[in-house]
């Protein structure tokens, strides 16, 4: 199997209207990840905190961010194993991030350098 990273953007379940909705959304995440794990696809991952820093340019300009109002903020990641990019894409379609209009899952193959 090959390694893939899923990057989650948008679809912030913490912004749901009620604690019950947040809990139901978190339950969907747990079920999806458990299913991946039981089928031998899940390898690791974590949600990301809102604060951080960015460094840009050749002068290494450091600024606060990312900022949570940005639509392109990466909110978390998951490492999975799949036979192909196509299989990784199919596995990603069950991601609870996609329950939201602005939810995006980016699927990226991880280059294995034999290390």
Short mmCIF file of C-alpha atoms in Angstrom, two decimals:
data_model
loop_
_atom_site.label_atom_id
_atom_site.label_comp_id
_atom_site.label_asym_id
_atom_site.label_seq_id
_atom_site.Cartn_x
_atom_site.Cartn_y
_atom_site.Cartn_z
CA UNK A 1 0.00 0.00 0.00
CA UNK A 2 1.05 3.59 -0.62
CA UNK A 3 0.94 6.47 1.86
CA UNK A 4 -1.33 9.50 1.41
CA UNK A 5 -1.99 12.65 3.40
CA UNK A 6 -5.50 14.03 3.59
CA UNK A 7 -5.62 17.77 4.34
CA UNK A 8 -8.91 19.11 5.70
CA UNK A 9 -10.05 22.65 4.87
CA UNK A 10 -13.29 24.40 5.77
CA UNK A 11 -16.14 22.45 7.28
CA UNK A 12 -15.40 23.55 10.84
CA UNK A 13 -17.71 21.48 13.06
CA UNK A 14 -16.83 23.68 16.05
CA UNK A 15 -19.01 26.40 14.52
CA UNK A 16 -22.22 24.35 14.66
CA UNK A 17 -25.23 25.86 16.43
CA UNK A 18 -25.57 23.57 19.43
CA UNK A 19 -23.43 21.30 21.59
CA UNK A 20 -25.57 18.39 20.38
CA UNK A 21 -24.72 19.17 16.75
CA UNK A 22 -21.02 19.39 17.60
CA UNK A 23 -21.23 16.04 19.42
CA UNK A 24 -23.05 14.40 16.48
CA UNK A 25 -20.41 15.76 14.09
CA UNK A 26 -17.57 14.44 16.28
CA UNK A 27 -19.30 11.05 16.38
CA UNK A 28 -19.27 10.97 12.56
CA UNK A 29 -15.51 11.59 12.66
CA UNK A 30 -14.97 8.77 15.15
CA UNK A 31 -17.04 6.32 13.08
CA UNK A 32 -15.25 7.26 9.83
CA UNK A 33 -11.77 6.97 11.37
CA UNK A 34 -12.67 3.70 13.12
CA UNK A 35 -13.85 2.27 9.78
CA UNK A 36 -10.59 3.31 8.07
CA UNK A 37 -8.59 1.81 10.92
CA UNK A 38 -10.49 -1.49 10.93
CA UNK A 39 -9.89 -1.86 7.18
CA UNK A 40 -6.15 -1.18 7.58
CA UNK A 41 -6.14 2.25 5.93
CA UNK A 42 -5.65 4.71 8.79
CA UNK A 43 -2.07 5.51 9.77
CA UNK A 44 -2.33 8.64 11.94
CA UNK A 45 -3.31 12.28 12.03
CA UNK A 46 -4.55 15.11 14.23
CA UNK A 47 -6.69 18.24 14.21
CA UNK A 48 -4.66 21.45 14.20
CA UNK A 49 -4.98 24.36 16.61
CA UNK A 50 -6.05 27.76 15.30
CA UNK A 51 -2.87 29.63 16.26
CA UNK A 52 0.49 29.39 14.58
CA UNK A 53 3.07 31.32 12.58
CA UNK A 54 3.91 31.61 8.91
CA UNK A 55 7.31 32.30 7.37
CA UNK A 56 7.49 33.71 3.87
CA UNK A 57 10.00 34.82 1.30
CA UNK A 58 13.76 34.83 1.14
CA UNK A 59 13.90 37.30 4.05
CA UNK A 60 12.05 34.82 6.30
CA UNK A 61 9.30 37.26 7.23
CA UNK A 62 7.46 35.82 10.23
CA UNK A 63 3.82 36.71 10.83
CA UNK A 64 1.02 35.52 13.04
CA UNK A 65 -1.34 33.10 11.41
CA UNK A 66 -2.89 31.21 9.88
CA UNK A 67 -6.05 33.16 10.53
CA UNK A 68 -9.29 31.27 11.05
CA UNK A 69 -11.30 33.53 8.73
CA UNK A 70 -9.34 32.25 5.73
CA UNK A 71 -11.16 29.63 3.63
CA UNK A 72 -7.91 27.86 2.81
CA UNK A 73 -6.87 27.17 6.40
CA UNK A 74 -5.80 23.58 6.97
CA UNK A 75 -7.78 22.42 10.01
CA UNK A 76 -6.27 18.97 10.31
CA UNK A 77 -4.73 16.05 8.50
CA UNK A 78 -4.92 12.30 8.34
CA UNK A 79 -2.34 9.85 7.06
CA UNK A 80 -3.84 6.87 5.27
CA UNK A 81 -2.67 3.85 3.33
CA UNK A 82 -4.30 2.94 0.02
CA UNK A 83 -3.44 0.97 -3.10
CA UNK A 84 -3.77 4.02 -5.37
CA UNK A 85 -4.71 7.68 -5.53
CA UNK A 86 -8.10 6.57 -6.82
CA UNK A 87 -8.69 4.36 -3.78
CA UNK A 88 -7.52 7.15 -1.43
CA UNK A 89 -9.98 9.48 -3.15
CA UNK A 90 -12.84 7.02 -2.68
CA UNK A 91 -11.94 6.54 0.99
CA UNK A 92 -11.91 10.33 1.44
CA UNK A 93 -15.48 10.74 0.20
CA UNK A 94 -16.75 9.59 3.60
CA UNK A 95 -14.95 12.39 5.45
CA UNK A 96 -17.27 14.43 7.72
CA UNK A 97 -15.60 17.65 6.51
CA UNK A 98 -17.59 17.14 3.31
CA UNK A 99 -20.86 17.49 5.26
CA UNK A 100 -20.30 21.26 4.97
CA UNK A 101 -20.71 23.39 1.85
CA UNK A 102 -17.17 24.77 2.23
CA UNK A 103 -15.58 21.45 3.23
CA UNK A 104 -12.55 20.37 1.20
CA UNK A 105 -10.38 17.26 1.44
CA UNK A 106 -7.09 17.44 -0.45
CA UNK A 107 -5.53 14.04 -1.13
CA UNK A 108 -1.76 14.03 -1.60
CA UNK A 109 0.52 11.05 -2.27
CA UNK A 110 3.52 10.94 0.06
CA UNK A 111 6.83 10.37 -1.68
CA UNK A 112 8.64 7.42 -0.16
CA UNK A 113 12.40 7.81 -0.45
CA UNK A 114 13.08 4.37 0.96
CA UNK A 115 13.89 5.70 4.42
#
